[in-house]
Rosetta silent file (secondary structure, phi, psi, omega in degrees, C-alpha in Angstrom):
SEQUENCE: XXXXXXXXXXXXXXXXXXXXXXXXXXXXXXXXXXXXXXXXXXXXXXXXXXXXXXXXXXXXXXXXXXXXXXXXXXXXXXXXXXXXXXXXXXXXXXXXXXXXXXXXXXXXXXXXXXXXXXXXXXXXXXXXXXXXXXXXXXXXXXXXXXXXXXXXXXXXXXXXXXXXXXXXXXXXXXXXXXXXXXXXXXXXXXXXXXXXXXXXXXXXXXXXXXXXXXXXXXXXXXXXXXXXXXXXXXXXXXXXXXXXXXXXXXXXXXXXXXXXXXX
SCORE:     score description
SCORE:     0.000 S_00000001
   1 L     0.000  138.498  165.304  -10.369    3.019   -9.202 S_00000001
   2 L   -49.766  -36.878 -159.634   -9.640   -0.824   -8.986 S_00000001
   3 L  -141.351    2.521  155.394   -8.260   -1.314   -5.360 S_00000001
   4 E  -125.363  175.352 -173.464   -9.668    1.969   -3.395 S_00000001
   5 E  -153.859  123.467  170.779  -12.919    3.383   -2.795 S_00000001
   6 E  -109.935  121.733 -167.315  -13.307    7.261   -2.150 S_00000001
   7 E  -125.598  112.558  167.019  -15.722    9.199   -0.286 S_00000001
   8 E  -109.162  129.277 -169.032  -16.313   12.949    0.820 S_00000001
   9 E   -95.328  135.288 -175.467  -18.835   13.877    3.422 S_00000001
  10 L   -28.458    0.644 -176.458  -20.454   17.434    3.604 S_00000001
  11 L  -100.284  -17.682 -137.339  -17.806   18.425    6.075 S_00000001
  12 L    12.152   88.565  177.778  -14.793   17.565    3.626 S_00000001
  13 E  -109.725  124.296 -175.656  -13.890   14.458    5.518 S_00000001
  14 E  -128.493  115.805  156.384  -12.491   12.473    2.493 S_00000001
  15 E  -109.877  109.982  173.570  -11.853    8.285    3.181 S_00000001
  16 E   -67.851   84.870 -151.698   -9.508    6.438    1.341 S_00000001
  17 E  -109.158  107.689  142.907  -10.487    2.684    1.929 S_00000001
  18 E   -30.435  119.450 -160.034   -8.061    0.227    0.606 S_00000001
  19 L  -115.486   42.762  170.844  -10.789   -2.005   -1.245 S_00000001
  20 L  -111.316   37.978 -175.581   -8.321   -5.508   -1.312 S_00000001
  21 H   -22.694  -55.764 -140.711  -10.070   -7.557    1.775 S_00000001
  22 H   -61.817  -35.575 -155.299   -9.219  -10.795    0.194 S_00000001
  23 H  -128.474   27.452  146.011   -5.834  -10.623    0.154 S_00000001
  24 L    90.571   64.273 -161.141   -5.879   -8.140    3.917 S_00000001
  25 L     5.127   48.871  165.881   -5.421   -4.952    1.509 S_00000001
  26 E   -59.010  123.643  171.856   -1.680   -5.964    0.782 S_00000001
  27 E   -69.825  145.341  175.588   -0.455   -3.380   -2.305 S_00000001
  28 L  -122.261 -172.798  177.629    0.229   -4.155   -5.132 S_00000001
  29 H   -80.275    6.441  172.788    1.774   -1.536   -8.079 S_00000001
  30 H   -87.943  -81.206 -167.851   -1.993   -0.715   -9.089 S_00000001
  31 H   -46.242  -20.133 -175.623   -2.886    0.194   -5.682 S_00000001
  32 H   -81.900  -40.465 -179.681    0.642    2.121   -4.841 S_00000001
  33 H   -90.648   18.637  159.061   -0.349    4.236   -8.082 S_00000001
  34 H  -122.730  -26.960  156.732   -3.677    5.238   -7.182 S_00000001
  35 H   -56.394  -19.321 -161.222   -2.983    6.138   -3.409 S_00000001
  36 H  -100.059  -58.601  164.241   -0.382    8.405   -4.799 S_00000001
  37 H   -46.489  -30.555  162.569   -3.090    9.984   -7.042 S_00000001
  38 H   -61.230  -22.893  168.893   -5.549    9.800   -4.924 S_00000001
  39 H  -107.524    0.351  148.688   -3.959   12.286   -2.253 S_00000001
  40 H   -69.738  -26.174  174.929   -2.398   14.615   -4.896 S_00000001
  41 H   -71.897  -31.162  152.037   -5.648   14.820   -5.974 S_00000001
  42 H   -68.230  -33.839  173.146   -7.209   15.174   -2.797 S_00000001
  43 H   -54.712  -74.126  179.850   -4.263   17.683   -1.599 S_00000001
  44 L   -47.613  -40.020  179.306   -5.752   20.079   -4.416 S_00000001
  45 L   -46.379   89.374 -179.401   -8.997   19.575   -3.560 S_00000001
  46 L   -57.448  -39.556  179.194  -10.360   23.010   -1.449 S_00000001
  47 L   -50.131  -33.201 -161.110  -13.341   21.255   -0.721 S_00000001
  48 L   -77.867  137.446  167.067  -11.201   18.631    1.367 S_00000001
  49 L   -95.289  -67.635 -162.709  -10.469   19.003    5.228 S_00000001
  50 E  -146.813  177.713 -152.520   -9.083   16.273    6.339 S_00000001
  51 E  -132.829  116.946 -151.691   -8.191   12.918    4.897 S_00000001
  52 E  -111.801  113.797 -124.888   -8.942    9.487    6.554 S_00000001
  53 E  -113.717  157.571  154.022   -6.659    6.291    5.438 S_00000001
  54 E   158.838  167.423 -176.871   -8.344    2.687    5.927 S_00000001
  55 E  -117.461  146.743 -177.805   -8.921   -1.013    4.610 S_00000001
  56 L   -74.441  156.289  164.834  -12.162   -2.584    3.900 S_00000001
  57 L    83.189 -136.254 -169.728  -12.564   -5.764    5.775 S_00000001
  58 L   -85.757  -39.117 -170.819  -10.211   -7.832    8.915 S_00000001
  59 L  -135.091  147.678  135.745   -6.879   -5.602    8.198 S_00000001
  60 L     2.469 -112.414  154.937   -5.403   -2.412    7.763 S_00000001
  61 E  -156.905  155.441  161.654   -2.849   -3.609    5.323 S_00000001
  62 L   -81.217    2.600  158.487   -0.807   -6.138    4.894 S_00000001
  63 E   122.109 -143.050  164.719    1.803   -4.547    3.625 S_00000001
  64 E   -78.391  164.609  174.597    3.110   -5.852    0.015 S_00000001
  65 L   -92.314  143.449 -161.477    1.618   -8.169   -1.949 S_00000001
  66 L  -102.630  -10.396  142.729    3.639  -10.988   -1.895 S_00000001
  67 L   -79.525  -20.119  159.499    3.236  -11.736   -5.864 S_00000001
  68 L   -75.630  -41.107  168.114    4.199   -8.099   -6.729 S_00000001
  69 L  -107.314   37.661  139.407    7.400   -8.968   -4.609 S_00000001
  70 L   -89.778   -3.192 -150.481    7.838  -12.321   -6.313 S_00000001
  71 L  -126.836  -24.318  147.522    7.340  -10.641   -9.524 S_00000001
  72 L    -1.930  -93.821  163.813   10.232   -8.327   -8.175 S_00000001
  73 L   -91.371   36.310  177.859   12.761  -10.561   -7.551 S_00000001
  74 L  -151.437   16.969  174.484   12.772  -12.022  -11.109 S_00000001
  75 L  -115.178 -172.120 -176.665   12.487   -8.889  -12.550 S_00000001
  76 L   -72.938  157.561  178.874   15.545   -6.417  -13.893 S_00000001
  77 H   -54.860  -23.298  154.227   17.508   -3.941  -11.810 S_00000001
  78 H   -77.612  -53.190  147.146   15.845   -1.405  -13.649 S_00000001
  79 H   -56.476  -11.741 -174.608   12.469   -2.332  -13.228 S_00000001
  80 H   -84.340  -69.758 -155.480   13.141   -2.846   -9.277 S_00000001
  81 H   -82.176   -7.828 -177.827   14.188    0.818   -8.922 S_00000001
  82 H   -67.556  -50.359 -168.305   11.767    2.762  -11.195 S_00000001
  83 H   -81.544   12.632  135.977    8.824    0.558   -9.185 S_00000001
  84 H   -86.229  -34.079 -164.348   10.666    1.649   -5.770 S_00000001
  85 H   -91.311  -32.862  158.030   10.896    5.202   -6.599 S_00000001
  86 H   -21.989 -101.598  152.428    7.063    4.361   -6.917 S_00000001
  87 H   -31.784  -86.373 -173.698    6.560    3.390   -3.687 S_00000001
  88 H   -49.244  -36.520  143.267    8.509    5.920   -2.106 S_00000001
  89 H   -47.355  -14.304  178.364    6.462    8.604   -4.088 S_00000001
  90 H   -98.924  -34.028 -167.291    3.069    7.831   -2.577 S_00000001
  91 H   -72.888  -14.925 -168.264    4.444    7.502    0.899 S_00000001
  92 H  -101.997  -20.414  134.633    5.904   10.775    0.267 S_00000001
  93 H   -16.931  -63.597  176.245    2.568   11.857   -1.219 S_00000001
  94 H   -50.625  -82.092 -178.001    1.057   10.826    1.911 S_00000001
  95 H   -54.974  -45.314  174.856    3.459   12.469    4.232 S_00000001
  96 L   -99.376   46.967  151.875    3.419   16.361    2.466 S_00000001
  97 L  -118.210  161.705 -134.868    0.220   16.434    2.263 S_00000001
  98 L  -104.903   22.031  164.732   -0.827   19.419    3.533 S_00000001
  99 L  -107.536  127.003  176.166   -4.699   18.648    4.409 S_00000001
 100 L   -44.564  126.820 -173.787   -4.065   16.751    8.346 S_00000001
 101 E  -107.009  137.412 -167.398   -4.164   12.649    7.503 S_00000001
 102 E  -143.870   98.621  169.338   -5.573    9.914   10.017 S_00000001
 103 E   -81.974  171.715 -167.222   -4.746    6.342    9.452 S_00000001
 104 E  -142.327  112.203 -161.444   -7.727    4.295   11.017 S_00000001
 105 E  -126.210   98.402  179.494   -5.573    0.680   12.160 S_00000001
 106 L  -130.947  123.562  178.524   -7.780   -2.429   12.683 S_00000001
 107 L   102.616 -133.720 -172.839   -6.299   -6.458   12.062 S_00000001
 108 E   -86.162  148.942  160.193   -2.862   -5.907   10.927 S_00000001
 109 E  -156.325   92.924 -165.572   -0.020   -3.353    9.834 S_00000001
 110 E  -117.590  156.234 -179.448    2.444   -5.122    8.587 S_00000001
 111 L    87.688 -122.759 -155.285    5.391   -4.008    6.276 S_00000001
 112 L   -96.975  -13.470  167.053    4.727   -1.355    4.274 S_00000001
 113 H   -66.606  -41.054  167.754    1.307   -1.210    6.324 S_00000001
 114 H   -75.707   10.008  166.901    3.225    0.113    9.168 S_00000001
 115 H   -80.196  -63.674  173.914    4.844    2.661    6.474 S_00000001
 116 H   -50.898  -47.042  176.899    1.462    3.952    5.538 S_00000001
 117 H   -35.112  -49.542 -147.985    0.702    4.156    9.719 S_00000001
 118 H   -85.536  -22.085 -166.826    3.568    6.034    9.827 S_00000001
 119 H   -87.810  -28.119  166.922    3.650    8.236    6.941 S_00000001
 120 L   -80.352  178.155  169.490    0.132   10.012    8.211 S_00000001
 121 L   -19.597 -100.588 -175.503   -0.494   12.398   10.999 S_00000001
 122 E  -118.164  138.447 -154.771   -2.289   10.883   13.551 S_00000001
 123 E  -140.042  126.689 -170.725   -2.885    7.579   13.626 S_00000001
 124 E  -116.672  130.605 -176.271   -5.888    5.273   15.548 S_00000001
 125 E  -125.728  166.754  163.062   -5.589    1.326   16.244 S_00000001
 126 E   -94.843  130.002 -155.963   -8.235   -0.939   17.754 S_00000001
 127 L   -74.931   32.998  167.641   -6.617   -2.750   20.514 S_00000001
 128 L  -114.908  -15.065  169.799   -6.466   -5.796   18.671 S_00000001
 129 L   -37.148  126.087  166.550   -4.032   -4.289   15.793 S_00000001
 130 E  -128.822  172.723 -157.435   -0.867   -5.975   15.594 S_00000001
 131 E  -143.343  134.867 -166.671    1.992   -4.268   14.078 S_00000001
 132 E  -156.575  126.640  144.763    5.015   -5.789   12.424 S_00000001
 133 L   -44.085   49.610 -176.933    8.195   -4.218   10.366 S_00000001
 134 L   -98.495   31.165 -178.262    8.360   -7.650    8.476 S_00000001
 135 L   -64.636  -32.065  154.791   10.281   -7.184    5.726 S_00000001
 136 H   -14.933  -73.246 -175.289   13.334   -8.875    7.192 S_00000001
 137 H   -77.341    9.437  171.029   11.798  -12.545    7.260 S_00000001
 138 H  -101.855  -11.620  159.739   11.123  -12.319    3.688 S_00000001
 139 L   104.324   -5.210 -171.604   15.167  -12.088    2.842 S_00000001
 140 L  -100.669  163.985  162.727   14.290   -7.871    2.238 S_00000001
 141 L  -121.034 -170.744  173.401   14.882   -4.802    4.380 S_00000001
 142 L  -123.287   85.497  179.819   12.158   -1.716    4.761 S_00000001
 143 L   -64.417  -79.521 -169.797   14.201    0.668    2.866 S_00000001
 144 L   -71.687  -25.968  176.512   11.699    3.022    1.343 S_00000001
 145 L  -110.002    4.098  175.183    9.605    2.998    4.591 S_00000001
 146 H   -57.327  -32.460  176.785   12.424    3.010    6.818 S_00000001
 147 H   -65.343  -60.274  171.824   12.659    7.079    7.160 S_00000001
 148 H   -45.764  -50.004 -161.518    8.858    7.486    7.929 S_00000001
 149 H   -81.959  -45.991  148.644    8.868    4.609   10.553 S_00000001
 150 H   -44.191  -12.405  167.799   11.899    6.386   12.094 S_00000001
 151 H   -85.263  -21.479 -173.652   10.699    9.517   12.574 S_00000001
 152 H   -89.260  -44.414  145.734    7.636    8.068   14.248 S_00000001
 153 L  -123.095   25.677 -172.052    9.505    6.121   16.974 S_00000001
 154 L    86.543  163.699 -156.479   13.151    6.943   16.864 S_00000001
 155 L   -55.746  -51.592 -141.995   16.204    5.068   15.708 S_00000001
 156 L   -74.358  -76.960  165.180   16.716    2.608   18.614 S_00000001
 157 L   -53.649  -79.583 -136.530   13.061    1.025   18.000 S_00000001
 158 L   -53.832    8.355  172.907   12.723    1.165   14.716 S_00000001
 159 H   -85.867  -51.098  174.317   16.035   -0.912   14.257 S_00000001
 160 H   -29.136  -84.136  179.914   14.402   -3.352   17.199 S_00000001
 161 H   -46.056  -42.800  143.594   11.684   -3.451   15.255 S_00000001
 162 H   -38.415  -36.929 -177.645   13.009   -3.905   11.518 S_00000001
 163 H   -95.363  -22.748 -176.829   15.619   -6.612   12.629 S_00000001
 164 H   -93.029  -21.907 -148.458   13.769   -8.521   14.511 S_00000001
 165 L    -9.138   64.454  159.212   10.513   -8.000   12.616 S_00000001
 166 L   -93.378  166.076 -150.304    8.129   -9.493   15.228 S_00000001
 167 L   -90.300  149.495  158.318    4.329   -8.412   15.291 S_00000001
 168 E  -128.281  170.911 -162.387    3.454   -6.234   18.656 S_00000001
 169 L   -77.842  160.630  167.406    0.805   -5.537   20.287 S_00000001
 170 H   -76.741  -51.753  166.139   -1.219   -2.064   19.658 S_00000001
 171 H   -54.493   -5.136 -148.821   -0.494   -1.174   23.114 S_00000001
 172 H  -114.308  -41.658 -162.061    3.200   -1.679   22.480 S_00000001
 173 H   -70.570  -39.758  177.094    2.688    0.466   19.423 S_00000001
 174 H   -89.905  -13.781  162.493    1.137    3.573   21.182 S_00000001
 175 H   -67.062  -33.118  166.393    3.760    3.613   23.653 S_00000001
 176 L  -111.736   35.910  150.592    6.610    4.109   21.679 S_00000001
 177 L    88.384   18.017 -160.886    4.548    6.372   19.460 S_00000001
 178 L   -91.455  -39.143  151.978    3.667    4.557   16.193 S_00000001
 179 L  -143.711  171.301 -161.311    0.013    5.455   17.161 S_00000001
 180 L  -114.974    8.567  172.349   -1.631    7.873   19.146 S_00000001
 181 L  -147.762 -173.324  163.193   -4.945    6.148   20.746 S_00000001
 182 L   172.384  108.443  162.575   -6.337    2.653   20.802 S_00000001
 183 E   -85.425 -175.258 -170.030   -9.782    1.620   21.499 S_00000001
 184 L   -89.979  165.037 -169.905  -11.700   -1.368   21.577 S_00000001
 185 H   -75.815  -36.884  156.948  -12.563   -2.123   18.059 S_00000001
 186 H   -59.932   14.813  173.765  -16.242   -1.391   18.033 S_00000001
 187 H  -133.934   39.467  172.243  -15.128    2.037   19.229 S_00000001
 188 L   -95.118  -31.282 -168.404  -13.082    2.716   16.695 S_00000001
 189 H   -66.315  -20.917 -176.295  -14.816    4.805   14.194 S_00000001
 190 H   -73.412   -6.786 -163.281  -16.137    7.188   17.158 S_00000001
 191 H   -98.194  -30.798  162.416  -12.871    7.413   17.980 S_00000001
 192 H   -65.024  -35.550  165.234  -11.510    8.700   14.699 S_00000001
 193 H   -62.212   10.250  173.205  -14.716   11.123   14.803 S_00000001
 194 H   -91.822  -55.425 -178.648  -13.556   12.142   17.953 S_00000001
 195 H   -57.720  -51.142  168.461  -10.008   13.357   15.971 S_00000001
 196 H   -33.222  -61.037 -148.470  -11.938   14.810   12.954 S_00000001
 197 H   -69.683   -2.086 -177.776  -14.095   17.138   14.941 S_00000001
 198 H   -83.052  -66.005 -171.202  -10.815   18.266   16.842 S_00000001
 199 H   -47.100  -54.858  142.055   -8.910   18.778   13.453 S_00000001
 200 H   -35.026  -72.016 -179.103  -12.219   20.689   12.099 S_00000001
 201 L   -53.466   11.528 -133.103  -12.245   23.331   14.427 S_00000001
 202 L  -168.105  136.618 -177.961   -8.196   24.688   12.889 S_00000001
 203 L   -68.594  146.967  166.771   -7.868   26.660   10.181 S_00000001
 204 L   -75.282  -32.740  147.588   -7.251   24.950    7.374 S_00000001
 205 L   -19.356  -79.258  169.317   -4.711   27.415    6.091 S_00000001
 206 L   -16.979  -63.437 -175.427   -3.081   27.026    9.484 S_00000001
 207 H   -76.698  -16.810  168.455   -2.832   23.623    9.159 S_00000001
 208 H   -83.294  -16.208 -160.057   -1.351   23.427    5.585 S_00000001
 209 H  -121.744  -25.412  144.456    1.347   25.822    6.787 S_00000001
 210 H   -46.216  -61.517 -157.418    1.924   23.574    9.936 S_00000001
 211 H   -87.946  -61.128 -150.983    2.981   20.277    8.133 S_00000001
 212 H   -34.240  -51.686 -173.843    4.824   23.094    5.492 S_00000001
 213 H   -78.718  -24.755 -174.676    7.030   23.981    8.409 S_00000001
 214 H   -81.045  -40.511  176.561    7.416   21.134   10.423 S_00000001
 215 L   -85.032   15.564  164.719    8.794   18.549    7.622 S_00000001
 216 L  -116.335  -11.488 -169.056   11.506   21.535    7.475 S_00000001
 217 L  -105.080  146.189  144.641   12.589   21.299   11.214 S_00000001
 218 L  -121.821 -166.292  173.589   14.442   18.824   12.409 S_00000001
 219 L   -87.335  129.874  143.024   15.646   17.903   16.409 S_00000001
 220 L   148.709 -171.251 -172.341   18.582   19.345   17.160 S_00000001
 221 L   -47.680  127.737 -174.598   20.127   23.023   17.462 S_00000001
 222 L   -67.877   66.738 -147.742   18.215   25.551   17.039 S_00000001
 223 L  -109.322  174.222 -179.655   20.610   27.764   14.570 S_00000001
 224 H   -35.829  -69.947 -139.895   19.877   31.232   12.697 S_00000001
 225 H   -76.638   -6.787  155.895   18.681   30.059    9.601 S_00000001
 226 H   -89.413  -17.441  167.284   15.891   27.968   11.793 S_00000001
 227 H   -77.826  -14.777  179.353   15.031   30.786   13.633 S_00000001
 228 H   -74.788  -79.816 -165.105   14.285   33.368   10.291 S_00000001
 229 H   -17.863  -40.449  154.729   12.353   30.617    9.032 S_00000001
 230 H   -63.006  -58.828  144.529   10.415   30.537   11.472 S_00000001
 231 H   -40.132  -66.362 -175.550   10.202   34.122   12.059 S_00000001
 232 H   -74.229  -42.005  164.423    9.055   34.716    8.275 S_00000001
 233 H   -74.590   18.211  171.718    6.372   31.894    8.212 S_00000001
 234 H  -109.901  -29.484  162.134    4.671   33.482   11.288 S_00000001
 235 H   -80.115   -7.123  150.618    4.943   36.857    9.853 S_00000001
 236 L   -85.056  -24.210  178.204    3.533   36.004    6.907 S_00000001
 237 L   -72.819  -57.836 -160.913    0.732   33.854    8.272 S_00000001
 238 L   -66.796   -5.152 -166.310   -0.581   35.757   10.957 S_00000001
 239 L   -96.714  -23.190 -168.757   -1.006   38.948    7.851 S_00000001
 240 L  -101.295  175.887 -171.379   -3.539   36.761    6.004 S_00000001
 241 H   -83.220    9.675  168.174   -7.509   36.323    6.410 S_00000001
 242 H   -88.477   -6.069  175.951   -7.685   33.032    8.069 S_00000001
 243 H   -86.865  -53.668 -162.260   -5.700   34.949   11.028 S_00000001
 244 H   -62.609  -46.648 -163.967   -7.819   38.010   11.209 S_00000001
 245 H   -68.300  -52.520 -165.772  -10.756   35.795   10.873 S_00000001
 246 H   -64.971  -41.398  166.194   -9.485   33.214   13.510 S_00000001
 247 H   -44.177  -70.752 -173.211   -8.735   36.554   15.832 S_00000001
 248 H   -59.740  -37.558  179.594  -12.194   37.975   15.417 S_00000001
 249 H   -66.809  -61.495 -125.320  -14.110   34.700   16.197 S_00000001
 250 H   -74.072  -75.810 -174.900  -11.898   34.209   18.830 S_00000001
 251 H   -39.482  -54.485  172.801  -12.646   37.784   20.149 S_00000001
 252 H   -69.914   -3.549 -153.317  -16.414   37.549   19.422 S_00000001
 253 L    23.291   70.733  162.251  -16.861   34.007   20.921 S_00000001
 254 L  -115.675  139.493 -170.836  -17.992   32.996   17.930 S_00000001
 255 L   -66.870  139.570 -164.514  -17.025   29.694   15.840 S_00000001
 256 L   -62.457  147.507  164.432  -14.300   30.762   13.101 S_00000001
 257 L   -17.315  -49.219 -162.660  -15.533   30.724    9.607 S_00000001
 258 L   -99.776   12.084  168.028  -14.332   27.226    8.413 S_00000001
 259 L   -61.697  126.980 -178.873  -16.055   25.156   11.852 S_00000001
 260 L   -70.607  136.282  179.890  -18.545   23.211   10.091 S_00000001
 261 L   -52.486  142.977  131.453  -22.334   24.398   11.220 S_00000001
 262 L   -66.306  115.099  160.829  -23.973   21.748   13.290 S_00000001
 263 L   -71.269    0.000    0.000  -27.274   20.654   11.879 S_00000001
């Protein structure tokens, strides 16, 4: 691949590293269409556990590349929305995919970088991270990443944040929920290897049939048709052999079948 670099470790810990330092891994449309193959491809992958987002170098990402959206605005109305429905396919890549996702947030996440934050799991900054919705000061809004960053801190910010589109702090970030730790930056990678090895121990099954259910609920009244739903993907789960198996370890005090062995 041109603009990532992919790795899986005997555990199947798979890291996606945005490979653009130069230009703070800002996307371009080569890089939006190989994240969105890289985690359908990785989604399929049985081998794969859990799936770890980061940029080579000072930042995160910076969001777009700022010659892919000069190259944009001078192109036809037709070419704008096929290479938006782009976009919006990887983040939504990203978001259903049903092996647990970990962005890893060091320098910046700005834009569409705070899209990606938002579109994984769980998400880790280095307290130096700044974070910025900045589509706004560019004459644009953050359309296509606008759902994802709402769901992640609610309406109220993420309007704050989009209209105003100033950078905040990483503490500012984990407070209203954007991410869910921040260390100091040499203590970041222990800190996403702190999240793996949590994320490891859960069935993987389990955990594919989590994010299944969960991107079907939304807040708000609890009506019939969410309680059968519910009802039938617990009565169906709990029937298959990652249940019996998590039951018998549990029951044996033993570690379930898919904790990876400590050498």
């Amino acid at each position: 691949m041109q603009t990532l670099e992919i790795a899986i470790d005997p555990r199947g810990v798979a890291r996606v590293q945005m490979n653009r330092p130069e230009v703070f891994n800002a996307f371009n449309e080569a890089m939006i269409v190989e994240l969105g193959e890289a985690f359908d491809r990785l989604a399929k992958d049985p081998a794969v556990r859990v799936i770890v987002l980061c940029g080579a170098g000072k930042a995160f990402s910076a969001g777009a590349d700022i010659q892919w959206m000069k190259r944009a605005s001078e192109a036809t109305h037709e070419w704008n929305l096929e290479d938006a429905r782009g976009f919006a396919a990887m983040l939504h890549r990203i978001a259903v995919c049903p092996k647990p996702t970990i962005a890893r947030v060091q320098g910046v996440a700005l834009g569409g970088g705070v899209g990606l934050t938002a579109a994984c799991d769980i998400a880790i900054a280095s307290d130096d991270a700044k974070f910025a919705v900045s589509e706004a000061r560019f004459g644009i809004l953050p359309a296509v990443i606008g759902p994802y960053v709402i769901n992640a801190v609610g309406p109220r910010q993420a309007r704050r944040l989009a209209l105003t589109a100033s950078r905040i702090p990483a503490a500012e970030a984990l407070a209203m929920g954007l991410v869910h730790e921040v260390v100091a930056l040499d203590a970041l990678d222990a800190a996403v290897e702190r999240w793996i090895a949590e994320l490891l121990m859960n069935g993987p099954q389990a955990q594919a049939e989590i994010k299944k259910l969960f991107e079907q609920l939304e807040v708000g009244p609890i009506s019939s048709s969410v309680r059968e739903l519910t009802a039938q993907t617990i009565s169906r789960v709990r029937m298959g052999d990652e249940a019996r198996e998590g039951f018998a370890a549990f029951l044996a005090k033993r570690p379930a079948a898919w904790v990876p062995h400590k050498d």
